[in-house]
Short mmCIF file of C-alpha atoms in Angstrom, two decimals:
data_model
loop_
_atom_site.label_atom_id
_atom_site.label_comp_id
_atom_site.label_asym_id
_atom_site.label_seq_id
_atom_site.Cartn_x
_atom_site.Cartn_y
_atom_site.Cartn_z
CA MET A 1 88.45 -20.19 122.88
CA SER A 2 91.52 -21.13 124.93
CA PHE A 3 94.72 -22.79 123.83
CA SER A 4 94.67 -26.59 123.82
CA ALA A 5 97.33 -28.65 125.59
CA SER A 6 99.14 -29.31 122.30
CA GLN A 7 98.99 -25.61 121.38
CA GLN A 8 100.35 -24.70 124.82
CA ALA A 9 103.25 -27.10 124.28
CA SER A 10 103.99 -25.61 120.85
CA LEU A 11 103.90 -22.06 122.26
CA ALA A 12 106.21 -23.02 125.12
CA HIS A 13 108.69 -24.64 122.74
CA THR A 14 108.72 -21.92 120.09
CA LEU A 15 107.61 -18.61 121.58
CA VAL A 16 108.63 -18.70 125.25
CA PRO A 17 112.33 -18.42 124.28
CA LEU A 18 111.33 -15.27 122.37
CA GLY A 19 109.69 -13.71 125.45
CA TRP A 20 106.15 -15.12 125.41
CA ASP A 21 104.68 -15.28 128.93
CA ASP A 22 101.39 -15.57 130.79
CA ALA A 23 100.73 -11.83 130.52
CA TRP A 24 101.13 -11.88 126.73
CA GLN A 25 98.88 -14.94 126.55
CA ALA A 26 96.17 -13.16 128.56
CA GLU A 27 96.43 -10.14 126.22
CA PHE A 28 96.06 -12.45 123.24
CA THR A 29 92.86 -14.17 124.44
CA PRO A 30 90.44 -12.03 122.34
CA TYR A 31 92.44 -12.80 119.20
CA ALA A 32 92.60 -16.52 119.99
CA GLU A 33 88.81 -16.49 120.14
CA GLN A 34 88.85 -15.16 116.55
CA GLY A 35 90.98 -18.10 115.42
CA LEU A 36 94.17 -16.03 115.07
CA VAL A 37 97.58 -17.31 116.14
CA PRO A 38 100.30 -15.42 118.06
CA GLY A 39 103.79 -14.75 116.83
CA ARG A 40 106.67 -12.36 117.28
CA VAL A 41 107.79 -10.11 114.44
CA VAL A 42 111.42 -10.89 113.63
CA ARG A 43 111.77 -8.69 110.54
CA VAL A 44 109.79 -6.05 108.63
CA ASP A 45 110.36 -5.33 104.96
CA ARG A 46 108.26 -3.31 102.46
CA GLY A 47 104.82 -3.87 103.91
CA GLN A 48 105.45 -7.47 104.85
CA CYS A 49 107.03 -9.09 107.86
CA ASP A 50 108.47 -12.38 109.03
CA VAL A 51 106.64 -13.66 112.10
CA MET A 52 107.83 -16.51 114.30
CA THR A 53 104.81 -18.61 115.25
CA ALA A 54 104.40 -22.00 116.89
CA ASP A 55 104.48 -23.45 113.35
CA GLY A 56 107.72 -21.68 112.46
CA VAL A 57 108.43 -18.46 110.55
CA VAL A 58 105.60 -17.25 108.31
CA ARG A 59 105.60 -14.41 105.82
CA ALA A 60 102.68 -12.08 106.51
CA ASP A 61 101.23 -8.94 104.97
CA THR A 62 100.81 -5.90 107.23
CA ALA A 63 98.16 -4.10 105.18
CA PHE A 64 95.60 -4.29 108.00
CA VAL A 65 97.92 -2.67 110.56
CA THR A 66 99.60 0.12 108.59
CA PRO A 67 97.92 3.36 109.76
CA HIS A 68 98.94 6.88 108.80
CA ASP A 69 100.75 7.46 112.11
CA PRO A 70 104.29 6.01 111.67
CA LEU A 71 104.48 5.24 115.39
CA TRP A 72 101.72 2.67 115.00
CA VAL A 73 103.13 0.68 112.10
CA ILE A 74 104.16 -2.84 112.99
CA CYS A 75 107.85 -3.22 113.83
CA THR A 76 110.46 -5.74 114.88
CA GLY A 77 109.75 -6.99 118.39
CA ASP A 78 105.96 -6.66 118.19
CA TRP A 79 103.73 -9.55 119.22
CA ALA A 80 101.30 -10.06 116.35
CA ALA A 81 97.94 -11.73 115.79
CA VAL A 82 98.24 -13.59 112.48
CA GLU A 83 95.78 -15.52 110.35
CA SER A 84 96.13 -19.25 110.92
CA ALA A 85 96.01 -20.02 107.19
CA GLY A 86 96.00 -18.37 103.82
CA ASN A 87 98.41 -17.24 101.13
CA PRO A 88 99.45 -14.64 101.91
CA ARG A 89 98.62 -14.56 105.57
CA TYR A 90 97.73 -11.23 107.14
CA VAL A 91 98.67 -9.65 110.45
CA LYS A 92 95.34 -8.51 111.88
CA ALA A 93 96.67 -6.67 114.94
CA TYR A 94 99.52 -6.48 117.39
CA LEU A 95 99.46 -6.51 121.18
CA PRO A 96 99.95 -3.30 123.21
CA ARG A 97 103.65 -2.57 123.50
CA ARG A 98 105.35 -2.70 126.87
CA THR A 99 108.21 -0.53 125.67
CA ALA A 100 109.03 1.24 122.39
CA PHE A 101 112.28 2.81 121.18
CA VAL A 102 111.34 5.90 119.15
CA ARG A 103 113.39 8.61 117.50
CA SER A 104 112.41 11.58 115.34
CA THR A 105 112.96 11.24 111.63
CA SER A 106 115.14 13.56 109.61
CA SER A 107 112.11 14.74 107.64
CA GLN A 108 110.93 18.31 107.94
CA ARG A 109 107.61 16.99 109.22
CA SER A 110 109.42 15.75 112.35
CA GLU A 111 107.62 12.45 112.49
CA GLY A 112 108.45 9.80 115.03
CA GLN A 113 109.98 6.53 113.86
CA ILE A 114 109.72 3.41 115.97
CA LEU A 115 112.87 1.29 115.84
CA ALA A 116 112.03 -1.63 118.13
CA ALA A 117 109.24 -2.76 120.44
CA ASN A 118 108.98 -4.71 123.69
CA VAL A 119 112.64 -4.27 124.57
CA ASP A 120 114.09 -4.89 128.05
CA HIS A 121 117.70 -3.76 127.46
CA ALA A 122 118.97 -1.01 125.16
CA ILE A 123 122.63 -1.72 124.38
CA ILE A 124 124.41 1.41 123.17
CA ALA A 125 127.56 0.39 121.31
CA VAL A 126 130.36 2.97 121.34
CA SER A 127 133.65 2.37 119.56
CA LEU A 128 136.94 3.03 121.36
CA ALA A 129 138.67 3.25 117.97
CA VAL A 130 137.73 6.93 117.77
CA GLU A 131 137.43 9.82 120.22
CA LEU A 132 134.45 9.51 122.53
CA ASP A 133 131.47 11.70 121.66
CA LEU A 134 129.87 12.12 125.09
CA GLY A 135 127.07 14.26 123.70
CA ARG A 136 126.01 11.49 121.34
CA ILE A 137 126.05 8.98 124.19
CA GLU A 138 123.78 11.28 126.21
CA ARG A 139 121.43 11.51 123.25
CA PHE A 140 121.19 7.72 122.88
CA LEU A 141 120.68 7.38 126.63
CA ALA A 142 117.80 9.87 126.62
CA LEU A 143 115.98 7.84 123.97
CA ALA A 144 116.75 4.59 125.78
CA TRP A 145 115.41 5.80 129.15
CA GLU A 146 112.34 7.26 127.45
CA SER A 147 111.62 3.93 125.77
CA GLY A 148 111.15 2.19 129.10
CA ALA A 149 114.10 -0.15 128.56
CA GLN A 150 117.18 -0.36 130.78
CA PRO A 151 120.17 1.18 128.97
CA LEU A 152 123.63 -0.37 128.91
CA VAL A 153 126.70 1.28 127.37
CA VAL A 154 129.15 -1.12 125.73
CA LEU A 155 132.55 0.28 124.79
CA THR A 156 133.62 -1.90 121.87
CA LYS A 157 137.10 -2.60 120.44
CA ALA A 158 138.68 -2.36 123.89
CA ASP A 159 141.74 -4.20 122.53
CA LEU A 160 142.66 -0.94 120.72
CA VAL A 161 143.29 0.70 124.12
CA PRO A 162 145.93 -1.61 125.65
CA ASP A 163 146.93 0.79 128.45
CA PRO A 164 144.67 -0.04 131.44
CA VAL A 165 145.09 3.45 132.92
CA THR A 166 143.91 5.14 129.73
CA LEU A 167 141.05 2.67 129.42
CA GLY A 168 140.07 3.36 133.02
CA TYR A 169 139.87 7.10 132.37
CA LEU A 170 137.67 6.53 129.31
CA VAL A 171 135.33 4.34 131.34
CA GLN A 172 135.15 6.99 134.06
CA ASP A 173 134.23 9.65 131.50
CA VAL A 174 131.37 7.52 130.18
CA GLU A 175 130.20 6.56 133.68
CA ALA A 176 130.01 10.26 134.59
CA THR A 177 127.95 10.79 131.43
CA ALA A 178 125.64 7.85 132.17
CA PRO A 179 124.56 7.95 135.84
CA GLY A 180 122.76 4.80 136.89
CA VAL A 181 123.87 2.91 133.78
CA GLN A 182 126.23 -0.05 133.62
CA VAL A 183 129.28 0.57 131.40
CA LEU A 184 131.13 -2.45 129.96
CA THR A 185 134.36 -2.64 127.97
CA VAL A 186 134.21 -5.40 125.38
CA SER A 187 136.54 -6.81 122.77
CA SER A 188 135.17 -9.28 120.29
CA LEU A 189 138.77 -10.02 119.30
CA THR A 190 140.03 -11.05 122.75
CA GLY A 191 136.71 -11.97 124.34
CA GLU A 192 137.08 -9.36 127.08
CA GLY A 193 133.74 -8.54 128.71
CA THR A 194 131.68 -10.76 126.40
CA ASP A 195 130.76 -13.20 129.18
CA VAL A 196 129.33 -10.38 131.30
CA LEU A 197 127.40 -8.98 128.35
CA SER A 198 126.04 -12.43 127.46
CA ALA A 199 124.77 -12.82 131.01
CA VAL A 200 122.99 -9.45 130.85
CA VAL A 201 121.23 -10.12 127.54
CA SER A 202 120.26 -13.70 128.41
CA GLY A 203 117.18 -12.41 130.19
CA GLY A 204 114.63 -10.72 127.94
CA THR A 205 114.91 -8.77 124.70
CA SER A 206 117.84 -6.48 123.90
CA VAL A 207 118.18 -3.96 121.09
CA LEU A 208 121.64 -3.11 119.76
CA LEU A 209 122.08 0.57 118.89
CA GLY A 210 124.90 2.79 117.66
CA ILE A 211 126.31 4.61 114.68
CA SER A 212 127.91 2.85 111.72
CA GLY A 213 131.38 1.62 112.63
CA ALA A 214 130.56 1.12 116.31
CA GLY A 215 131.11 -2.63 115.98
CA LYS A 216 127.46 -3.68 116.36
CA SER A 217 127.51 -6.46 113.76
CA THR A 218 130.72 -7.92 115.17
CA LEU A 219 129.26 -7.73 118.67
CA ALA A 220 126.05 -9.41 117.48
CA ASN A 221 128.07 -12.25 115.93
CA THR A 222 129.98 -12.68 119.18
CA LEU A 223 126.77 -12.95 121.19
CA LEU A 224 125.25 -15.32 118.61
CA GLY A 225 128.34 -17.48 118.48
CA ALA A 226 128.28 -17.47 114.67
CA ASP A 227 128.94 -15.12 111.76
CA VAL A 228 125.30 -14.31 111.14
CA MET A 229 125.66 -10.57 110.53
CA GLU A 230 127.83 -9.20 107.72
CA VAL A 231 130.80 -7.16 108.94
CA GLN A 232 132.69 -4.40 107.11
CA GLU A 233 135.79 -2.53 108.19
CA ALA A 234 135.43 1.03 109.43
CA ARG A 235 137.33 3.79 107.62
CA GLU A 236 140.66 4.48 109.27
CA VAL A 237 140.35 8.24 108.74
CA ASP A 238 137.31 8.72 110.99
CA GLY A 239 136.32 5.30 112.29
CA LYS A 240 132.98 5.41 110.46
CA GLY A 241 131.61 2.35 108.78
CA ARG A 242 129.14 1.57 106.04
CA HIS A 243 125.72 0.15 106.87
CA THR A 244 126.16 -3.62 107.07
CA THR A 245 122.75 -4.14 108.67
CA THR A 246 119.95 -2.71 106.53
CA THR A 247 116.92 -4.05 108.42
CA ARG A 248 116.06 -4.65 112.06
CA ASN A 249 116.32 -8.36 112.79
CA LEU A 250 115.26 -10.27 115.90
CA LEU A 251 117.61 -13.15 116.65
CA ALA A 252 117.47 -15.81 119.35
CA LEU A 253 120.65 -16.03 121.44
CA PRO A 254 122.15 -19.43 122.27
CA GLY A 255 122.46 -18.55 125.97
CA GLY A 256 118.87 -17.34 126.23
CA GLY A 257 117.22 -14.05 125.40
CA VAL A 258 116.80 -12.40 122.02
CA LEU A 259 118.68 -9.62 120.25
CA ILE A 260 117.35 -7.00 117.84
CA ASP A 261 120.17 -5.74 115.64
CA THR A 262 119.58 -2.37 113.99
CA PRO A 263 121.23 -0.45 111.14
CA GLY A 264 123.75 2.21 112.10
CA LEU A 265 121.93 5.43 112.94
CA ARG A 266 123.17 8.59 111.23
CA GLY A 267 120.77 10.80 113.14
CA VAL A 268 119.59 10.34 116.70
CA GLY A 269 116.80 12.88 117.02
CA LEU A 270 114.79 13.10 120.22
CA TRP A 271 111.08 12.37 120.15
CA ASP A 272 109.07 13.59 123.16
CA ALA A 273 111.86 12.47 125.48
CA GLU A 274 111.74 15.01 128.31
CA SER A 275 111.69 12.40 131.06
CA GLY A 276 114.51 10.52 129.35
CA VAL A 277 116.62 13.69 129.24
CA GLY A 278 115.90 14.25 132.93
CA GLN A 279 117.06 10.71 133.72
CA VAL A 280 120.33 11.17 131.82
CA PHE A 281 121.06 14.41 133.68
CA SER A 282 119.67 13.32 137.03
CA GLU A 283 122.39 15.16 138.97
CA ILE A 284 121.23 18.46 137.46
CA GLY A 285 117.73 17.71 138.71
CA GLU A 286 119.12 17.09 142.19
CA TYR A 287 120.95 20.41 142.18
CA ALA A 288 117.86 22.17 140.80
CA GLU A 289 115.85 21.13 143.85
CA ARG A 290 118.03 23.51 145.88
CA CYS A 291 117.50 26.52 143.56
CA ARG A 292 115.87 29.58 145.13
CA PHE A 293 113.13 29.68 142.49
CA HIS A 294 111.16 26.57 141.55
CA ASP A 295 111.00 27.64 137.89
CA CYS A 296 114.71 28.49 137.69
CA ALA A 297 116.03 28.21 134.13
CA HIS A 298 119.65 27.84 135.37
CA VAL A 299 120.86 30.68 133.17
CA ALA A 300 121.44 33.78 135.31
CA GLU A 301 118.92 33.58 138.15
CA PRO A 302 120.04 34.51 141.68
CA GLY A 303 120.33 31.57 144.04
CA CYS A 304 120.69 29.02 141.23
CA ALA A 305 122.20 25.88 142.77
CA VAL A 306 122.98 24.44 139.32
CA LEU A 307 125.16 27.40 138.34
CA ALA A 308 126.76 27.32 141.78
CA ALA A 309 127.67 23.66 141.18
CA VAL A 310 129.29 24.63 137.87
CA ASP A 311 131.26 27.45 139.54
CA ALA A 312 132.39 25.06 142.28
CA GLY A 313 133.60 22.51 139.73
CA GLU A 314 131.06 19.92 140.91
CA LEU A 315 129.12 19.95 137.62
CA PRO A 316 130.97 20.10 134.28
CA GLU A 317 129.80 23.03 132.18
CA ARG A 318 129.71 20.69 129.17
CA ARG A 319 127.01 18.63 130.92
CA LEU A 320 124.87 21.70 131.57
CA GLU A 321 125.22 22.88 127.97
CA SER A 322 124.31 19.43 126.66
CA TYR A 323 121.29 19.33 128.98
CA ARG A 324 120.07 22.69 127.71
CA LYS A 325 120.62 21.66 124.09
CA LEU A 326 118.64 18.43 124.38
CA LEU A 327 115.79 20.11 126.26
CA ARG A 328 115.54 22.83 123.59
CA GLU A 329 115.56 20.25 120.81
CA ASN A 330 112.93 18.14 122.52
CA GLN A 331 110.72 21.15 123.11
CA ARG A 332 110.91 22.08 119.42
CA ILE A 333 109.93 18.57 118.36
CA VAL A 334 107.00 18.43 120.77
CA ALA A 335 105.86 21.92 119.81
CA LYS A 336 105.64 20.93 116.15
CA THR A 337 103.09 18.26 117.00
CA ASP A 338 101.27 19.99 119.88
CA ALA A 339 99.38 23.17 119.05
CA ARG A 340 98.55 23.86 122.69
CA LEU A 341 102.20 23.65 123.68
CA ARG A 342 103.17 25.94 120.81
CA SER A 343 100.75 28.50 122.16
CA GLU A 344 102.15 28.14 125.68
CA ILE A 345 105.70 28.56 124.40
CA ARG A 346 104.78 31.71 122.49
CA ARG A 347 102.97 33.11 125.55
CA ASP A 348 105.94 32.30 127.78
CA TRP A 349 108.29 33.92 125.28
CA ARG A 350 106.17 37.10 125.21
CA LEU A 351 106.09 37.27 129.01
CA LYS A 352 109.84 36.80 129.30
CA SER A 353 110.43 39.39 126.58
CA ALA A 354 108.19 41.87 128.40
CA GLU A 355 109.99 41.20 131.68
CA GLY A 356 113.34 41.65 129.96
CA ARG A 357 112.27 44.97 128.47
CA ALA A 358 110.91 46.15 131.84
CA ASN A 359 114.13 45.19 133.64
CA TYR A 360 116.20 46.94 130.98
CA ALA A 361 114.04 50.07 131.27
CA ALA A 362 114.35 49.99 135.06
CA LYS A 363 118.14 49.77 134.85
CA ARG A 364 118.30 52.68 132.44
CA GLY A 365 115.97 54.67 134.68
CA GLY A 366 118.18 54.02 137.67
CA ARG A 367 121.19 55.43 135.83
CA SER A 368 119.46 58.68 134.91
#
């Protein structure tokens, strides 16, 4: 069963602005043959979701696509196959995701939590009302690169830094922290930078990320051209805000493209993000290629080009420490879910411990 001319027209009018294309239509063909209709998930709430279809928004039950693995539950941004009729309707399946933004939960089980699917741009909102936390920016960037989306750092509330020299230094600090990533300064109050940001997000799907108080809801309203998202003032003492967005919502932008607004994230835990970490710290990888040993840990090995770069002032020591921290954290998360890797880590630890004891014994023997 293929889509009729009238169905094609309805899809083009309703779903193409949300990202529907020929590739998605080809993926959907088996479901169309079953009499199901396509739609994009715009909101998920307590086992149900709102799905934008060619007939408008329908409320659908997700009982058929709620497996035990939290990474495979349906989420905002998914393209779903929905029953064409019924009360309630049911989502029968969703199409394979092109990208997925995943973080680890705060639970002791270290489960992954998917925040948004099929995203092209990951906008990381960082408030200039408080001191920059470069480590947190690096953490967001690692998750963004790992997701498959293109990250973009937006420094909000730029009107609070009126001195252009000071603002320039802040931008330079973030650019050094985010190699290969565009950094924009934006003020929803004055309109600074909003035209550039609107142009970026007009193509594809963007997800808006950041901690509470970063100005996400205000930024979303600016892009939407209307006060759609509730806004609350951040506390003056620490710049933190309360959660004004409590669900992830997909919203069509007037200039084209769609935006997924997310609640402020208290925790930004990595989830199997080794390649994302490597992308954030790409300069360390470039230095590492010149190390004497291919398995150099960049701690105390002779001929380590990374440590030499730190000594020469070419690589900030803070960057190296942050790199080590994120790699250790990511390894712990992966090890909790990968028995084989846990075994390899334990074996590697035993070998290094044995080598350390042998080297210590050799040094003591040389002194006697």
